[in-house]
Coordinates of N, CA, C and O in Angstrom, one line a residue:
M1 N -207.1 108.3 -77.3 CA -206.8 106.9 -77.0 C -205.3 106.7 -76.7 O -204.5 107.0 -77.6
D2 N -205.1 106.3 -75.5 CA -203.7 106.1 -75.1 C -203.4 104.7 -74.9 O -204.0 104.1 -73.9
T3 N -202.6 104.1 -75.7 CA -202.2 102.7 -75.5 C -200.7 102.6 -75.3 O -200.0 103.4 -75.9
K4 N -200.4 101.8 -74.4 CA -199.0 101.5 -74.2 C -198.5 100.4 -75.1 O -199.1 99.4 -75.2
H5 N -197.4 100.7 -75.7 CA -196.8 99.7 -76.6 C -195.6 99.1 -75.9 O -194.8 99.8 -75.4
S6 N -195.7 97.9 -75.9 CA -194.5 97.2 -75.2 C -193.5 96.9 -76.3 O -193.9 96.3 -77.4
T7 N -192.3 97.3 -76.1 CA -191.3 97.0 -77.1 C -190.3 96.0 -76.5 O -189.7 96.3 -75.5
T8 N -190.2 94.9 -77.1 CA -189.3 93.9 -76.7 C -188.3 93.7 -77.9 O -188.6 93.6 -79.0
K9 N -187.1 93.7 -77.5 CA -186.0 93.6 -78.5 C -185.6 92.1 -78.7 O -185.3 91.4 -77.7
R10 N -185.7 91.6 -79.9 CA -185.3 90.2 -80.3 C -183.9 90.2 -80.6 O -183.3 91.1 -81.3
Q11 N -183.3 89.1 -80.2 CA -181.8 88.9 -80.4 C -181.7 88.3 -81.8 O -182.3 87.4 -82.2
A12 N -180.7 88.9 -82.6 CA -180.4 88.3 -83.9 C -179.1 87.6 -83.8 O -178.2 88.1 -83.1
G13 N -178.9 86.6 -84.6 CA -177.6 85.9 -84.6 C -177.6 84.6 -83.8 O -178.7 84.1 -83.4
I14 N -176.5 84.1 -83.5 CA -176.4 82.9 -82.7 C -175.5 83.1 -81.5 O -174.7 84.0 -81.5
T15 N -175.8 82.3 -80.5 CA -175.0 82.5 -79.3 C -173.7 81.7 -79.3 O -173.5 80.9 -80.2
L16 N -172.8 82.0 -78.4 CA -171.5 81.3 -78.4 C -171.7 79.8 -78.1 O -171.0 79.0 -78.7
L17 N -172.7 79.5 -77.3 CA -173.0 78.0 -77.0 C -173.5 77.3 -78.3 O -173.0 76.2 -78.5
E18 N -174.3 77.9 -79.1 CA -174.8 77.3 -80.3 C -173.6 77.1 -81.3 O -173.5 76.1 -81.9
L19 N -172.8 78.1 -81.4 CA -171.6 78.0 -82.2 C -170.7 76.9 -81.8 O -170.2 76.1 -82.6
A20 N -170.5 76.7 -80.5 CA -169.6 75.7 -79.9 C -170.2 74.3 -80.3 O -169.5 73.4 -80.6
I21 N -171.5 74.2 -80.2 CA -172.2 72.9 -80.5 C -172.0 72.5 -82.0 O -171.6 71.4 -82.3
V22 N -172.1 73.5 -82.8 CA -171.9 73.3 -84.3 C -170.5 72.9 -84.6 O -170.3 71.9 -85.3
V23 N -169.5 73.5 -83.9 CA -168.1 73.2 -84.2 C -167.8 71.8 -83.7 O -167.1 71.0 -84.4
V24 N -168.4 71.4 -82.5 CA -168.1 70.0 -82.0 C -168.7 69.0 -82.9 O -168.1 68.0 -83.2
V25 N -170.0 69.2 -83.3 CA -170.6 68.2 -84.2 C -169.8 68.1 -85.6 O -169.6 67.0 -86.1
T26 N -169.4 69.2 -86.1 CA -168.6 69.2 -87.4 C -167.3 68.5 -87.2 O -166.9 67.7 -88.0
A27 N -166.7 68.7 -86.0 CA -165.4 68.0 -85.8 C -165.6 66.5 -85.7 O -164.8 65.7 -86.2
I28 N -166.7 66.1 -85.0 CA -167.0 64.6 -84.9 C -167.2 64.0 -86.3 O -166.7 62.9 -86.6
V29 N -168.0 64.7 -87.1 CA -168.3 64.2 -88.4 C -167.0 64.1 -89.3 O -166.8 63.1 -90.0
A30 N -166.2 65.1 -89.2 CA -165.0 65.2 -90.0 C -164.0 64.1 -89.5 O -163.3 63.5 -90.4
A31 N -163.9 63.9 -88.2 CA -163.0 62.8 -87.7 C -163.5 61.4 -88.2 O -162.7 60.6 -88.5
G32 N -164.8 61.2 -88.3 CA -165.3 59.9 -88.8 C -165.1 59.8 -90.3 O -164.9 58.7 -90.8
A33 N -165.1 60.9 -91.0 CA -165.0 60.8 -92.5 C -163.5 60.8 -92.9 O -163.2 60.3 -94.0
A34 N -162.6 61.3 -92.1 CA -161.2 61.4 -92.5 C -160.5 60.1 -93.0 O -159.9 60.1 -94.0
P35 N -160.6 59.0 -92.2 CA -160.0 57.8 -92.7 C -160.6 57.3 -94.0 O -159.8 56.8 -94.8
G36 N -161.8 57.4 -94.2 CA -162.4 57.0 -95.4 C -162.0 57.9 -96.6 O -161.7 57.4 -97.7
L37 N -161.8 59.2 -96.3 CA -161.4 60.1 -97.4 C -159.9 59.8 -97.7 O -159.5 59.8 -98.9
A38 N -159.1 59.5 -96.7 CA -157.7 59.2 -97.0 C -157.6 58.0 -97.8 O -156.7 57.9 -98.7
G39 N -158.4 57.0 -97.5 CA -158.3 55.7 -98.3 C -158.8 56.0 -99.7 O -158.3 55.4 -100.7
F40 N -159.8 56.8 -99.9 CA -160.3 57.2 -101.2 C -159.2 57.9 -102.0 O -159.0 57.5 -103.2
V41 N -158.5 58.8 -101.4 CA -157.5 59.6 -102.1 C -156.3 58.6 -102.5 O -155.8 58.7 -103.6
E42 N -156.0 57.7 -101.6 CA -154.9 56.8 -101.8 C -155.3 55.9 -103.0 O -154.5 55.6 -103.9
T43 N -156.5 55.4 -103.0 CA -157.0 54.5 -104.1 C -157.0 55.3 -105.5 O -156.6 54.7 -106.5
R44 N -157.4 56.6 -105.4 CA -157.4 57.4 -106.7 C -155.9 57.6 -107.2 O -155.7 57.5 -108.4
R45 N -155.0 57.8 -106.3 CA -153.6 57.9 -106.7 C -153.1 56.6 -107.3 O -152.4 56.6 -108.3
L46 N -153.5 55.5 -106.7 CA -153.1 54.2 -107.2 C -153.7 54.0 -108.6 O -153.0 53.5 -109.6
D47 N -155.0 54.3 -108.8 CA -155.6 54.1 -110.1 C -155.0 55.0 -111.1 O -154.8 54.6 -112.3
G48 N -154.7 56.2 -110.7 CA -154.1 57.2 -111.7 C -152.7 56.7 -112.2 O -152.4 56.7 -113.3
A49 N -151.9 56.2 -111.2 CA -150.6 55.7 -111.6 C -150.7 54.4 -112.5 O -150.0 54.3 -113.5
A50 N -151.7 53.6 -112.2 CA -151.9 52.4 -113.0 C -152.3 52.7 -114.4 O -151.9 52.1 -115.3
T51 N -153.2 53.7 -114.5 CA -153.7 54.1 -115.8 C -152.6 54.7 -116.6 O -152.4 54.3 -117.8
R52 N -151.7 55.5 -116.0 CA -150.6 56.1 -116.7 C -149.6 55.0 -117.2 O -149.1 55.0 -118.3
L53 N -149.3 54.0 -116.3 CA -148.4 52.9 -116.7 C -149.0 52.1 -117.9 O -148.3 51.8 -118.8
A54 N -150.2 51.7 -117.8 CA -150.8 50.9 -118.8 C -150.9 51.7 -120.2 O -150.5 51.1 -121.2
T55 N -151.2 52.9 -120.1 CA -151.2 53.8 -121.3 C -149.8 53.9 -121.9 O -149.6 53.8 -123.1
D56 N -148.8 54.1 -121.0 CA -147.4 54.2 -121.5 C -146.9 52.9 -122.1 O -146.1 52.9 -123.1
L57 N -147.3 51.8 -121.6 CA -146.9 50.5 -122.2 C -147.5 50.3 -123.5 O -146.8 49.9 -124.5
Q58 N -148.8 50.6 -123.7 CA -149.4 50.5 -125.0 C -148.9 51.5 -126.0 O -148.7 51.2 -127.1
W59 N -148.6 52.7 -125.5 CA -148.0 53.7 -126.3 C -146.6 53.3 -126.8 O -146.3 53.5 -128.0
A60 N -145.8 52.8 -125.9 CA -144.4 52.4 -126.3 C -144.5 51.3 -127.4 O -143.7 51.3 -128.3
R61 N -145.4 50.4 -127.2 CA -145.6 49.3 -128.2 C -146.0 49.9 -129.6 O -145.4 49.6 -130.6
S62 N -147.0 50.8 -129.6 CA -147.4 51.4 -130.9 C -146.3 52.3 -131.5 O -146.2 52.4 -132.7
E63 N -145.6 53.0 -130.6 CA -144.5 53.9 -131.1 C -143.4 53.1 -131.7 O -142.7 53.5 -132.7
A64 N -143.1 51.9 -131.1 CA -142.0 51.1 -131.7 C -142.4 50.7 -133.2 O -141.6 50.7 -134.1
L65 N -143.7 50.3 -133.3 CA -144.2 50.0 -134.7 C -144.1 51.2 -135.6 O -143.7 51.1 -136.8
A66 N -144.5 52.3 -135.1 CA -144.6 53.6 -136.0 C -143.2 54.0 -136.3 O -142.9 54.5 -137.5
R67 N -142.2 53.9 -135.4 CA -140.8 54.4 -135.7 C -140.0 53.3 -136.4 O -138.9 53.6 -136.9
N68 N -140.5 52.1 -136.4 CA -139.8 51.0 -137.0 C -138.4 50.8 -136.3 O -137.4 50.6 -136.9
A69 N -138.5 51.0 -134.9 CA -137.3 50.9 -134.1 C -137.7 50.3 -132.8 O -138.8 50.6 -132.3
S70 N -136.8 49.5 -132.2 CA -137.1 48.9 -130.9 C -137.2 49.9 -129.8 O -136.3 50.8 -129.8
L71 N -138.2 49.9 -129.0 CA -138.3 50.8 -127.8 C -138.4 49.9 -126.6 O -138.9 48.8 -126.6
R72 N -137.9 50.5 -125.5 CA -137.8 49.8 -124.2 C -138.5 50.6 -123.2 O -138.4 51.8 -123.1
V73 N -139.2 49.9 -122.2 CA -139.7 50.5 -121.0 C -138.9 49.9 -119.8 O -139.0 48.7 -119.6
S74 N -138.1 50.8 -119.1 CA -137.3 50.3 -118.0 C -137.9 50.8 -116.7 O -138.5 51.8 -116.6
F75 N -137.8 49.9 -115.7 CA -138.4 50.2 -114.4 C -137.3 50.4 -113.3 O -136.4 49.5 -113.2
R76 N -137.3 51.4 -112.6 CA -136.2 51.7 -111.6 C -136.9 52.1 -110.3 O -137.9 52.7 -110.2
A77 N -136.2 51.7 -109.2 CA -136.6 52.1 -107.8 C -135.4 52.7 -107.1 O -134.3 52.2 -107.1
H78 N -135.7 53.9 -106.5 CA -134.7 54.6 -105.7 C -135.4 55.0 -104.4 O -136.6 55.0 -104.3
A79 N -134.6 55.5 -103.5 CA -135.2 55.9 -102.2 C -136.2 57.1 -102.3 O -137.3 57.1 -101.7
A80 N -136.0 58.0 -103.2 CA -136.9 59.2 -103.4 C -138.0 58.9 -104.3 O -139.0 59.6 -104.3
A81 N -137.9 57.9 -105.2 CA -139.0 57.7 -106.2 C -138.8 56.3 -106.9 O -137.7 55.8 -106.9
T82 N -139.9 55.9 -107.5 CA -139.8 54.8 -108.4 C -140.2 55.4 -109.8 O -140.9 56.4 -109.8
C83 N -139.8 54.8 -110.9 CA -140.1 55.4 -112.2 C -140.1 54.4 -113.3 O -139.6 53.2 -113.1
W84 N -140.6 54.8 -114.4 CA -140.4 54.0 -115.6 C -140.0 55.0 -116.7 O -140.3 56.2 -116.7
I85 N -139.2 54.5 -117.6 CA -138.6 55.3 -118.7 C -138.8 54.6 -120.0 O -138.5 53.4 -120.2
V86 N -139.4 55.3 -121.0 CA -139.5 54.8 -122.3 C -138.3 55.4 -123.1 O -138.1 56.6 -123.1
H87 N -137.5 54.4 -123.7 CA -136.2 54.9 -124.3 C -135.8 53.9 -125.4 O -136.3 52.8 -125.5
T88 N -134.8 54.3 -126.1 CA -134.1 53.5 -127.1 C -132.9 52.9 -126.4 O -132.5 53.4 -125.3
G89 N -132.2 52.0 -127.0 CA -131.0 51.4 -126.4 C -131.2 50.3 -125.5 O -132.3 49.7 -125.3
A90 N -130.1 49.9 -124.8 CA -130.1 48.8 -123.9 C -130.8 49.2 -122.5 O -130.9 50.3 -122.2
A91 N -131.2 48.2 -121.8 CA -131.9 48.4 -120.5 C -131.1 49.2 -119.5 O -131.6 50.0 -118.8
A92 N -129.8 48.9 -119.4 CA -129.0 49.5 -118.4 C -128.5 50.9 -118.8 O -127.8 51.6 -118.0
Q93 N -128.9 51.4 -120.0 CA -128.3 52.7 -120.4 C -129.1 53.9 -119.9 O -128.7 55.0 -120.1
C94 N -130.3 53.7 -119.3 CA -131.1 54.8 -118.8 C -131.5 54.6 -117.4 O -131.8 53.5 -117.0
D95 N -131.5 55.7 -116.6 CA -131.8 55.6 -115.2 C -132.5 57.0 -114.9 O -132.3 58.0 -115.5
C96 N -133.2 57.0 -113.8 CA -133.9 58.2 -113.3 C -133.5 58.4 -111.8 O -134.3 58.2 -110.9
P97 N -132.2 58.9 -111.6 CA -131.7 59.0 -110.2 C -132.4 60.1 -109.4 O -132.3 60.0 -108.2
G98 N -133.0 61.0 -110.0 CA -133.6 62.2 -109.2 C -134.7 62.8 -110.0 O -135.1 62.3 -111.0
P99 N -135.2 63.9 -109.5 CA -136.3 64.5 -110.2 C -135.9 65.1 -111.5 O -134.7 65.4 -111.7
G100 N -136.8 65.1 -112.5 CA -136.4 65.6 -113.8 C -136.3 64.5 -114.8 O -136.7 63.3 -114.5
P101 N -135.7 64.8 -115.9 CA -135.6 63.7 -117.0 C -134.6 62.6 -116.6 O -133.8 62.8 -115.8
A102 N -134.8 61.5 -117.3 CA -133.9 60.4 -117.1 C -132.5 60.8 -117.7 O -132.3 61.6 -118.5
V103 N -131.5 60.0 -117.2 CA -130.1 60.2 -117.6 C -129.8 58.9 -118.4 O -129.9 57.8 -117.9
C104 N -129.4 59.1 -119.7 CA -129.1 58.0 -120.6 C -127.7 58.1 -121.1 O -127.2 59.2 -121.2
S105 N -127.0 57.0 -121.3 CA -125.7 57.0 -121.8 C -125.6 56.3 -123.1 O -126.5 55.6 -123.5
G106 N -124.4 56.4 -123.7 CA -124.2 55.7 -125.0 C -125.2 56.2 -126.1 O -125.4 57.4 -126.1
D107 N -125.7 55.3 -126.9 CA -126.6 55.7 -128.0 C -128.1 55.7 -127.5 O -128.9 55.9 -128.4
A108 N -128.3 55.5 -126.3 CA -129.7 55.5 -125.8 C -130.3 56.9 -125.7 O -129.6 57.8 -125.4
T109 N -131.6 57.0 -126.0 CA -132.3 58.3 -126.0 C -133.6 58.1 -125.2 O -134.4 57.2 -125.4
E110 N -133.7 59.0 -124.2 CA -135.0 59.0 -123.4 C -136.1 59.6 -124.2 O -135.9 60.6 -124.9
I111 N -137.2 59.0 -124.2 CA -138.4 59.5 -124.9 C -139.4 60.0 -123.9 O -140.0 61.1 -124.1
K112 N -139.6 59.3 -122.8 CA -140.5 59.7 -121.8 C -140.1 59.1 -120.4 O -139.7 58.0 -120.4
T113 N -140.3 59.9 -119.4 CA -140.0 59.4 -118.0 C -141.2 59.8 -117.1 O -141.7 60.9 -117.2
V114 N -141.6 58.9 -116.3 CA -142.7 59.1 -115.3 C -142.1 58.7 -114.0 O -141.6 57.6 -113.8
Q115 N -142.2 59.6 -113.0 CA -141.7 59.3 -111.7 C -142.8 59.3 -110.7 O -143.7 60.1 -110.8
L116 N -142.8 58.4 -109.8 CA -143.7 58.3 -108.7 C -143.0 58.6 -107.4 O -142.3 57.8 -106.8
P117 N -143.0 59.9 -106.9 CA -142.3 60.3 -105.8 C -142.7 59.5 -104.5 O -143.9 59.1 -104.4
A118 N -141.8 59.3 -103.6 CA -142.1 58.5 -102.4 C -143.2 59.2 -101.6 O -143.9 58.5 -100.9
T119 N -143.3 60.5 -101.8 CA -144.4 61.2 -101.0 C -145.8 60.8 -101.5 O -146.7 60.9 -100.7
E120 N -145.9 60.3 -102.7 CA -147.2 59.8 -103.2 C -147.5 58.5 -102.6 O -148.7 58.0 -102.6
R121 N -146.5 57.8 -102.1 CA -146.7 56.5 -101.4 C -147.3 55.4 -102.3 O -147.9 54.5 -101.8
I122 N -147.0 55.4 -103.5 CA -147.3 54.4 -104.5 C -146.0 53.8 -105.0 O -145.2 54.5 -105.5
A123 N -145.9 52.5 -104.8 CA -144.6 51.8 -105.2 C -144.9 51.0 -106.4 O -145.9 50.4 -106.6
L124 N -143.9 51.0 -107.3 CA -143.9 50.1 -108.5 C -142.9 49.0 -108.3 O -141.7 49.2 -108.0
L125 N -143.4 47.8 -108.4 CA -142.6 46.6 -108.2 C -142.7 45.8 -109.5 O -143.8 45.5 -110.0
A126 N -141.6 45.4 -110.1 CA -141.6 44.7 -111.3 C -140.8 43.5 -111.2 O -139.7 43.5 -110.5
N127 N -141.2 42.4 -111.9 CA -140.4 41.2 -111.9 C -139.4 41.2 -113.0 O -138.7 40.2 -113.2
V128 N -139.3 42.3 -113.8 CA -138.3 42.4 -114.9 C -137.7 43.8 -114.7 O -138.4 44.7 -114.2
G129 N -136.5 44.0 -115.2 CA -135.9 45.3 -115.2 C -136.4 46.2 -116.3 O -136.4 47.4 -116.2
S130 N -136.8 45.6 -117.5 CA -137.3 46.4 -118.6 C -138.0 45.4 -119.6 O -137.8 44.2 -119.5
I131 N -138.8 46.0 -120.4 CA -139.5 45.3 -121.5 C -139.2 46.0 -122.8 O -139.4 47.2 -122.9
A132 N -138.7 45.2 -123.8 CA -138.4 45.8 -125.1 C -139.6 45.4 -126.0 O -140.1 44.3 -126.0
F133 N -140.0 46.4 -126.9 CA -141.0 46.1 -127.9 C -140.4 46.1 -129.3 O -139.7 47.0 -129.7
D134 N -140.7 45.0 -130.0 CA -140.2 44.7 -131.3 C -140.8 45.6 -132.3 O -142.1 45.8 -132.3
P135 N -140.1 46.2 -133.2 CA -140.7 47.1 -134.2 C -141.4 46.5 -135.4 O -142.2 47.1 -136.0
L136 N -141.2 45.2 -135.5 CA -141.9 44.5 -136.6 C -143.2 44.0 -136.3 O -144.2 44.2 -137.0
H137 N -143.4 43.3 -135.1 CA -144.6 42.7 -134.7 C -145.2 43.3 -133.5 O -146.4 43.0 -133.1
G138 N -144.5 44.1 -132.8 CA -145.0 44.7 -131.5 C -144.9 43.8 -130.3 O -145.5 44.0 -129.3
T139 N -144.2 42.7 -130.5 CA -144.1 41.7 -129.4 C -143.2 42.3 -128.3 O -142.4 43.2 -128.5
S140 N -143.3 41.7 -127.1 CA -142.5 42.1 -126.0 C -141.5 41.0 -125.5 O -141.9 39.9 -125.6
T141 N -140.4 41.5 -125.1 CA -139.4 40.6 -124.6 C -138.7 41.2 -123.4 O -138.2 42.3 -123.5
P142 N -138.7 40.6 -122.2 CA -139.5 39.5 -121.8 C -140.9 39.9 -121.5 O -141.2 41.1 -121.5
T143 N -141.7 38.9 -121.1 CA -143.0 39.2 -120.5 C -142.8 39.6 -119.1 O -141.7 39.3 -118.5
G144 N -143.8 40.3 -118.5 CA -143.5 40.7 -117.1 C -144.8 41.0 -116.4 O -145.9 41.3 -117.0
T145 N -144.7 41.1 -115.1 CA -145.8 41.5 -114.2 C -145.4 42.7 -113.5 O -144.3 42.7 -112.8
L146 N -146.1 43.8 -113.6 CA -145.8 45.1 -113.0 C -146.8 45.3 -111.9 O -148.0 45.3 -112.2
R147 N -146.4 45.6 -110.7 CA -147.4 45.7 -109.6 C -147.2 47.2 -109.0 O -146.1 47.6 -108.6
L148 N -148.4 47.9 -109.0 CA -148.4 49.1 -108.3 C -149.1 48.9 -107.0 O -150.2 48.4 -107.0
V149 N -148.5 49.3 -105.9 CA -149.0 49.0 -104.5 C -149.1 50.2 -103.7 O -148.2 51.0 -103.7
A150 N -150.3 50.4 -103.0 CA -150.5 51.5 -102.1 C -150.3 51.0 -100.7 O -150.3 49.8 -100.4
P151 N -150.0 51.9 -99.8 CA -149.8 51.6 -98.4 C -150.9 50.8 -97.7 O -150.7 50.0 -96.8
N152 N -152.1 51.0 -98.2 CA -153.3 50.3 -97.5 C -153.4 48.9 -98.0 O -154.3 48.2 -97.7
G153 N -152.4 48.4 -98.8 CA -152.4 47.0 -99.3 C -153.1 46.8 -100.6 O -153.0 45.7 -101.2
R154 N -153.8 47.8 -101.1 CA -154.5 47.6 -102.4 C -153.4 47.7 -103.5 O -152.4 48.4 -103.4
A155 N -153.7 46.9 -104.5 CA -152.7 46.8 -105.6 C -153.4 46.6 -107.0 O -154.5 46.1 -107.0
I156 N -152.7 47.1 -108.0 CA -153.1 46.8 -109.4 C -151.9 46.2 -110.1 O -150.8 46.7 -110.0
H157 N -152.2 45.1 -110.8 CA -151.2 44.4 -111.5 C -151.4 44.6 -113.0 O -152.5 44.6 -113.5
H158 N -150.3 44.8 -113.7 CA -150.3 44.8 -115.2 C -149.5 43.6 -115.7 O -148.3 43.6 -115.3
V159 N -150.1 42.8 -116.4 CA -149.4 41.6 -116.9 C -149.2 41.9 -118.4 O -150.2 42.0 -119.2
V160 N -147.9 41.9 -118.9 CA -147.6 42.2 -120.3 C -147.3 40.8 -120.9 O -146.3 40.1 -120.4
N161 N -148.0 40.4 -121.9 CA -147.8 39.1 -122.5 C -146.8 39.2 -123.7 O -146.4 40.3 -124.0
V162 N -146.5 38.1 -124.3 CA -145.5 38.0 -125.3 C -146.0 38.8 -126.6 O -145.2 39.3 -127.3
M163 N -147.3 39.0 -126.7 CA -147.8 39.8 -127.9 C -147.7 41.3 -127.6 O -148.1 42.1 -128.4
G164 N -147.3 41.7 -126.4 CA -147.1 43.1 -126.0 C -148.4 43.7 -125.5 O -148.5 44.9 -125.2
R165 N -149.4 42.9 -125.3 CA -150.7 43.3 -124.7 C -150.6 43.4 -123.2 O -150.0 42.6 -122.6
V166 N -151.4 44.3 -122.7 CA -151.4 44.5 -121.2 C -152.8 44.1 -120.7 O -153.8 44.5 -121.2
R167 N -152.7 43.2 -119.7 CA -154.0 42.8 -118.9 C -153.8 43.3 -117.5 O -152.8 43.1 -116.8
S168 N -154.9 44.1 -117.1 CA -154.8 44.7 -115.7 C -155.8 44.0 -114.8 O -156.9 43.6 -115.2
C169 N -155.4 43.8 -113.6 CA -156.3 43.2 -112.6 C -155.9 43.7 -111.2 O -154.8 44.3 -111.0
S170 N -156.8 43.4 -110.2 CA -156.5 43.8 -108.8 C -156.6 42.5 -108.0 O -157.6 41.8 -108.0
P171 N -155.5 42.2 -107.2 CA -155.6 41.0 -106.3 C -156.9 41.0 -105.4 O -157.1 42.0 -104.8
S172 N -157.6 40.0 -105.5 CA -158.9 39.8 -104.7 C -159.9 40.9 -105.0 O -160.8 41.1 -104.3
G173 N -159.8 41.6 -106.1 CA -160.7 42.6 -106.5 C -160.8 43.8 -105.6 O -161.9 44.4 -105.4
T174 N -159.7 44.2 -104.9 CA -159.7 45.2 -103.9 C -159.8 46.6 -104.5 O -160.1 47.5 -103.7
V175 N -159.6 46.8 -105.8 CA -159.7 48.1 -106.4 C -160.9 48.1 -107.4 O -160.9 47.3 -108.3
A176 N -161.9 48.9 -107.1 CA -163.1 49.0 -108.0 C -162.7 49.3 -109.4 O -161.8 50.1 -109.7
G177 N -163.3 48.7 -110.4 CA -163.0 48.9 -111.8 C -162.0 47.9 -112.4 O -161.8 47.9 -113.6
Y178 N -161.4 47.1 -111.6 CA -160.4 46.1 -112.0 C -160.9 44.7 -111.7 O -161.4 44.5 -110.6
R179 N -160.8 43.8 -112.6 CA -161.3 42.5 -112.3 C -160.3 41.8 -111.3 O -159.1 42.1 -111.3
P180 N -160.7 40.8 -110.5 CA -159.9 40.1 -109.6 C -158.8 39.3 -110.3 O -159.1 38.8 -111.4
C181 N -157.7 39.2 -109.7 CA -156.7 38.3 -110.3 C -156.1 37.4 -109.2 O -156.3 37.6 -108.0

């Protein structure tokens, strides 16, 4: 019995045309998702900075009570960064002119410094230069509103009342997880 076997060779893999179509479709999907992803990242940076600031304000208040010494949180803005400094002494005695720890003069002592580099594009705007926490009752002088603002216009406000408590909100409820103010 003699049978002829036909052998056909099947191609394995993908063609250049199929690869080009996949690359084009992926590029279109990525281009559509990029603006949303950039906004998401910006909002997460804003939320992270706001959480750090609220935590540091509450910590400074409790630390003033624990140390039985007045502590101050000062807010500074420079071209390269905005920052806040938890320190002892007068408001004008500490500054954060560059990367690294704050520079304090006189009898002031830096306890903690947090800088928001301009590259993060989150700005800290305060209607006060500093807030002092009383060691006896934990009250704050003066009261203040601290605003963290992202380039997309979203913002988170921290309102520090006379009792030293922090209330956080987002104008028009633009940041999820914060009540509107």
